[in-house]
Protein backbone atom coordinates (compact mmCIF):
# COMPACT_ATOMS: atom_id res chain seq x y z
CA MET A 1 17.04 33.07 -28.11
CA ASN A 2 16.35 32.56 -24.48
CA ARG A 3 18.53 29.92 -22.89
CA LYS A 4 17.41 28.54 -19.63
CA LYS A 5 20.07 28.73 -17.09
CA THR A 6 20.92 25.42 -15.35
CA SER A 7 20.60 25.42 -11.63
CA TRP A 8 23.68 23.36 -10.45
CA LEU A 9 22.44 23.35 -6.82
CA VAL A 10 19.11 21.63 -7.87
CA THR A 11 20.91 19.40 -10.36
CA THR A 12 23.27 18.26 -7.62
CA LEU A 13 20.47 17.62 -5.19
CA LEU A 14 18.58 15.51 -7.83
CA ILE A 15 21.86 13.51 -8.50
CA LEU A 16 22.20 12.82 -4.71
CA GLY A 17 18.62 11.96 -4.26
CA SER A 18 18.68 9.55 -7.23
CA LEU A 19 21.88 7.94 -5.79
CA LEU A 20 20.24 7.53 -2.41
CA ILE A 21 17.37 5.59 -4.01
CA LEU A 22 19.40 3.58 -6.55
CA PHE A 23 22.21 2.54 -4.19
CA PRO A 24 20.06 0.25 -1.93
CA LEU A 25 18.44 -1.22 -5.01
CA TYR A 26 21.84 -1.87 -6.47
CA LEU A 27 22.97 -3.67 -3.23
CA THR A 28 19.74 -5.74 -3.20
CA ILE A 29 20.18 -6.94 -6.61
CA THR A 30 23.91 -7.80 -6.38
CA ILE A 31 23.74 -9.46 -3.02
CA ALA A 32 20.87 -11.51 -4.13
CA PHE A 33 23.16 -13.00 -6.94
CA LYS A 34 26.29 -13.37 -4.90
CA THR A 35 27.67 -16.30 -2.85
CA PRO A 36 28.52 -15.69 0.83
CA PRO A 37 32.33 -15.66 0.14
CA GLU A 38 31.73 -13.02 -2.51
CA MET A 39 29.74 -10.92 -0.17
CA ALA A 40 32.37 -11.17 2.44
CA GLY A 41 34.93 -9.75 0.00
CA ASN A 42 34.00 -6.56 -1.88
CA LEU A 43 30.49 -5.82 -1.03
CA LEU A 44 30.10 -3.18 -3.86
CA ALA A 45 31.52 -5.50 -6.53
CA LEU A 46 29.36 -7.32 -9.12
CA PRO A 47 28.81 -10.97 -8.75
CA LYS A 48 31.48 -13.20 -10.51
CA SER A 49 28.69 -15.34 -11.82
CA TRP A 50 24.98 -14.56 -11.95
CA SER A 51 23.49 -17.71 -10.38
CA PHE A 52 19.87 -18.30 -9.32
CA ASP A 53 20.77 -20.64 -6.57
CA ASN A 54 19.89 -18.13 -3.86
CA PHE A 55 16.49 -17.66 -5.42
CA THR A 56 15.83 -21.42 -5.61
CA GLN A 57 16.82 -21.98 -2.00
CA ALA A 58 14.75 -18.99 -0.84
CA ILE A 59 11.66 -20.41 -2.73
CA GLU A 60 12.05 -23.76 -1.00
CA MET A 61 12.77 -22.43 2.43
CA THR A 62 9.89 -19.83 2.58
CA ASN A 63 7.26 -21.97 0.70
CA PHE A 64 7.33 -18.92 -1.49
CA PHE A 65 4.31 -19.58 -3.80
CA ASN A 66 1.99 -20.24 -0.96
CA ALA A 67 2.96 -16.97 0.76
CA PHE A 68 2.69 -15.25 -2.63
CA LYS A 69 -0.86 -16.65 -3.07
CA ASN A 70 -1.82 -15.38 0.48
CA SER A 71 -0.37 -11.91 -0.12
CA ALA A 72 -2.08 -11.61 -3.43
CA PHE A 73 -5.39 -12.81 -2.08
CA VAL A 74 -5.28 -10.25 0.76
CA THR A 75 -4.03 -7.35 -1.40
CA VAL A 76 -6.57 -7.88 -4.17
CA PHE A 77 -9.70 -8.07 -1.89
CA VAL A 78 -8.35 -5.28 0.31
CA VAL A 79 -7.94 -2.92 -2.67
CA ILE A 80 -11.28 -3.79 -4.11
CA PHE A 81 -13.44 -3.40 -1.01
CA THR A 82 -11.40 -0.45 0.36
CA VAL A 83 -12.21 1.57 -2.85
CA LEU A 84 -15.92 0.51 -2.90
CA THR A 85 -16.72 0.99 0.76
CA ASN A 86 -14.48 4.02 1.61
CA SER A 87 -15.56 6.01 -1.33
CA LEU A 88 -19.22 5.35 -0.41
CA VAL A 89 -18.83 6.32 3.26
CA SER A 90 -16.87 9.42 2.21
CA TYR A 91 -19.62 10.39 -0.16
CA ALA A 92 -22.44 10.10 2.48
CA ILE A 93 -20.31 12.27 4.87
CA ALA A 94 -19.27 14.84 2.25
CA ARG A 95 -22.77 15.63 1.14
CA ASN A 96 -24.12 15.71 4.67
CA LEU A 97 -21.25 17.48 6.50
CA HIS A 98 -23.54 20.40 7.40
CA LYS A 99 -25.37 18.01 9.81
CA LYS A 100 -23.89 17.49 13.24
CA PHE A 101 -24.01 13.70 13.14
CA TYR A 102 -22.00 13.45 10.01
CA LYS A 103 -19.67 16.14 11.16
CA PHE A 104 -19.05 14.06 14.19
CA LEU A 105 -18.37 10.98 12.13
CA TYR A 106 -15.93 13.00 9.98
CA PHE A 107 -13.85 14.10 12.94
CA TYR A 108 -14.13 10.69 14.57
CA PHE A 109 -12.58 9.09 11.58
CA LEU A 110 -9.86 11.64 11.41
CA SER A 111 -8.96 11.20 15.01
CA ALA A 112 -8.21 7.57 14.32
CA MET A 113 -5.19 8.74 12.19
CA PHE A 114 -3.48 9.95 15.38
CA ILE A 115 -3.67 6.60 17.33
CA PRO A 116 -0.45 4.65 16.98
CA PHE A 117 -0.83 0.92 16.17
CA PRO A 118 1.14 -0.40 19.05
CA ILE A 119 -1.43 1.09 21.45
CA ILE A 120 -4.28 -0.98 19.98
CA MET A 121 -2.19 -4.02 19.15
CA LEU A 122 -2.80 -6.11 22.30
CA PRO A 123 -6.63 -5.35 22.49
CA LEU A 124 -6.74 -6.18 18.80
CA VAL A 125 -5.15 -9.50 19.11
CA LYS A 126 -7.42 -10.56 21.91
CA GLN A 127 -10.52 -9.38 20.15
CA THR A 128 -9.86 -10.96 16.79
CA SER A 129 -8.95 -14.18 18.46
CA ALA A 130 -12.28 -14.14 20.41
CA TRP A 131 -14.18 -13.46 17.28
CA GLY A 132 -12.40 -16.08 15.12
CA MET A 133 -10.90 -13.40 12.90
CA ASP A 134 -7.30 -14.57 13.25
CA ASN A 135 -7.19 -15.58 9.58
CA LEU A 136 -6.87 -14.02 6.11
CA VAL A 137 -10.41 -12.74 5.92
CA GLY A 138 -9.96 -10.94 9.33
CA LEU A 139 -6.80 -9.53 8.06
CA ILE A 140 -8.71 -8.04 5.02
CA ILE A 141 -11.42 -6.57 7.19
CA LEU A 142 -8.95 -5.01 9.46
CA TYR A 143 -7.12 -3.46 6.59
CA ILE A 144 -10.20 -2.02 5.20
CA VAL A 145 -11.19 -0.56 8.52
CA PHE A 146 -7.61 0.81 9.13
CA ASN A 147 -7.56 2.62 5.86
CA LEU A 148 -10.91 4.38 6.37
CA SER A 149 -9.64 7.30 8.41
CA PHE A 150 -7.11 8.56 5.75
CA ASN A 151 -9.13 7.66 2.88
CA VAL A 152 -12.18 9.60 4.22
CA PHE A 153 -9.92 12.61 4.56
CA ILE A 154 -8.79 12.67 0.93
CA TYR A 155 -12.06 11.51 -0.63
CA ILE A 156 -14.13 14.04 1.23
CA GLY A 157 -11.77 16.81 -0.04
CA TYR A 158 -12.12 15.61 -3.55
CA ILE A 159 -15.96 15.01 -3.46
CA ARG A 160 -16.73 18.44 -2.16
CA ALA A 161 -15.06 20.04 -5.18
CA ILE A 162 -17.59 18.20 -7.44
CA PRO A 163 -20.51 20.36 -8.36
CA VAL A 164 -23.73 19.33 -6.68
CA GLU A 165 -25.58 20.48 -9.86
CA LEU A 166 -24.46 17.33 -11.49
CA GLU A 167 -26.32 15.26 -8.81
CA GLU A 168 -29.35 17.39 -9.15
CA ALA A 169 -29.50 17.01 -12.86
CA ALA A 170 -29.29 13.21 -12.46
CA ILE A 171 -32.11 13.26 -9.78
CA MET A 172 -34.21 15.26 -12.20
CA ASP A 173 -33.75 12.50 -14.70
CA GLY A 174 -35.00 9.92 -12.18
CA ALA A 175 -31.84 8.64 -10.69
CA THR A 176 -31.89 7.39 -7.08
CA THR A 177 -29.31 8.10 -4.48
CA TRP A 178 -27.52 4.84 -5.38
CA GLY A 179 -27.73 5.65 -9.04
CA VAL A 180 -26.26 9.07 -8.60
CA PHE A 181 -23.25 7.59 -6.62
CA TRP A 182 -22.48 4.69 -9.04
CA LYS A 183 -23.29 6.54 -12.25
CA VAL A 184 -22.28 10.10 -11.67
CA ILE A 185 -19.84 10.36 -8.63
CA PHE A 186 -18.05 7.09 -8.71
CA PRO A 187 -16.79 7.52 -12.33
CA LEU A 188 -15.65 11.10 -11.45
CA LEU A 189 -13.66 9.73 -8.61
CA ALA A 190 -11.36 7.62 -11.00
CA PRO A 191 -8.12 9.44 -10.27
CA MET A 192 -8.69 9.35 -6.50
CA ASN A 193 -9.75 5.78 -6.71
CA ALA A 194 -6.60 4.86 -8.54
CA THR A 195 -4.41 6.72 -5.96
CA VAL A 196 -6.14 5.04 -3.05
CA ALA A 197 -5.90 1.73 -4.70
CA ILE A 198 -2.21 1.97 -5.18
CA ILE A 199 -1.39 3.38 -1.85
CA THR A 200 -3.56 0.51 -0.27
CA SER A 201 -2.05 -2.22 -2.34
CA LEU A 202 1.49 -1.12 -1.34
CA GLY A 203 0.39 -0.99 2.35
CA ALA A 204 -1.22 -4.40 2.32
CA TRP A 205 1.53 -6.13 0.37
CA ASN A 206 4.46 -4.85 2.28
CA ASP A 207 2.92 -4.91 5.88
CA PHE A 208 4.69 -6.99 8.42
CA MET A 209 3.22 -5.97 11.85
CA LEU A 210 -0.39 -6.73 11.42
CA PRO A 211 0.00 -10.31 9.90
CA LEU A 212 2.58 -11.02 12.68
CA VAL A 213 0.25 -10.30 15.51
CA LEU A 214 -2.80 -11.71 13.87
CA LEU A 215 -1.88 -14.89 11.95
CA SER A 216 -0.84 -17.97 13.86
CA ASP A 217 -1.21 -20.54 11.19
CA ARG A 218 2.03 -20.85 9.14
CA GLU A 219 -0.08 -21.76 5.92
CA MET A 220 -1.59 -18.34 6.08
CA ALA A 221 1.68 -16.44 6.31
CA THR A 222 2.11 -13.59 3.94
CA LEU A 223 5.24 -12.78 2.12
CA PRO A 224 6.80 -10.27 4.75
CA LEU A 225 6.24 -12.94 7.50
CA VAL A 226 7.94 -15.86 5.64
CA GLN A 227 10.93 -13.59 4.93
CA TYR A 228 11.47 -13.38 8.74
CA ILE A 229 12.91 -16.91 8.62
CA PHE A 230 16.15 -15.52 7.31
CA GLN A 231 16.74 -13.49 10.49
CA GLY A 232 18.28 -15.71 13.25
CA GLN A 233 19.22 -14.78 16.76
CA PHE A 234 23.05 -14.81 16.00
CA SER A 235 23.25 -14.58 12.28
CA THR A 236 21.34 -13.52 9.11
CA ASP A 237 21.62 -15.18 5.75
CA TYR A 238 21.72 -12.01 3.60
CA ASN A 239 22.03 -13.77 0.14
CA LEU A 240 18.99 -15.71 0.58
CA ALA A 241 17.12 -12.84 2.32
CA PHE A 242 17.83 -10.43 -0.43
CA ALA A 243 16.94 -12.96 -3.13
CA SER A 244 13.56 -13.39 -1.36
CA TYR A 245 13.08 -9.58 -0.89
CA LEU A 246 13.76 -9.09 -4.66
CA MET A 247 11.12 -11.65 -5.68
CA ALA A 248 8.57 -10.03 -3.34
CA LEU A 249 9.50 -6.60 -4.40
CA ALA A 250 9.15 -7.30 -8.22
CA PRO A 251 5.17 -7.41 -8.46
CA MET A 252 4.91 -3.96 -6.69
CA ILE A 253 7.58 -2.35 -9.02
CA ILE A 254 5.78 -3.70 -12.07
CA VAL A 255 2.32 -2.33 -10.63
CA TYR A 256 3.95 1.12 -9.85
CA ILE A 257 5.54 1.41 -13.28
CA PHE A 258 2.20 0.72 -15.10
CA ALA A 259 0.12 2.79 -12.63
CA GLN A 260 2.51 5.83 -11.80
CA LYS A 261 0.52 8.09 -14.33
CA TRP A 262 -2.66 7.57 -12.22
CA ILE A 263 -0.88 8.36 -9.11
CA ILE A 264 0.49 11.64 -10.43
CA SER A 265 -2.87 12.41 -12.15
CA GLY A 266 -4.80 11.90 -8.88
CA VAL A 267 -2.39 13.99 -6.80
CA MET A 268 -2.35 16.79 -9.36
CA LYS A 269 -6.16 16.92 -9.71
CA GLY A 270 -6.62 16.72 -5.94
CA SER A 271 -4.15 19.67 -5.48
CA ILE A 272 -5.81 21.75 -8.21
CA LYS A 273 -9.32 21.30 -6.71
């Protein structure tokens, strides 16, 4: 009977990696339920009483549900339109990459990945303000455009692995180019669509910098923006801040738990092809 030998080095590294991930989460949860005097004592100890007062105060101070509605509105529409438009653009480029114009477009989009956001931040603010895009709709459009470069890169690699014969058979049956994409290619992109959707949703939900420079109306503030209220010039209310962070974090954790199999499936299929 063969017994697999335990690699204690790998096991130790896995334990250390798990602790590095779980320790900040433990601190976030315990500090969110503690009072300021309890946090000033033993930082690592559990709260003496699990009170929800910090959560109630954080909801009132941040107008939490309005910010939650704004973040959800932006995230949902960004994910839907990013998947639809980015996959379509990638399909057009992937099937015409032998042509100079489409090859230029491909490298043009890829080059955008190497431009740091601070370089375009100031021109972006002035341009969006002049065009009346300093609102949630403008934020959605910018996220879709910013995601295009990376998504084109991963979509094209996946689409080029799909046999062209499938499309030729659909065309022989009378399908148009639109029909081929929506009825043949788009369903085959399901694992990659799921991966793009999850990465995009995490980015749009957690982003702080773009809403900060774009949105001036407080009623349009997203969750990361309203949490900035807890950061003062001379002090920070950690208990309320961590309670707010935990409430903002919860939806993404739930999404990730239910969608993690799609992420792994998309990455595995992409790596195999």
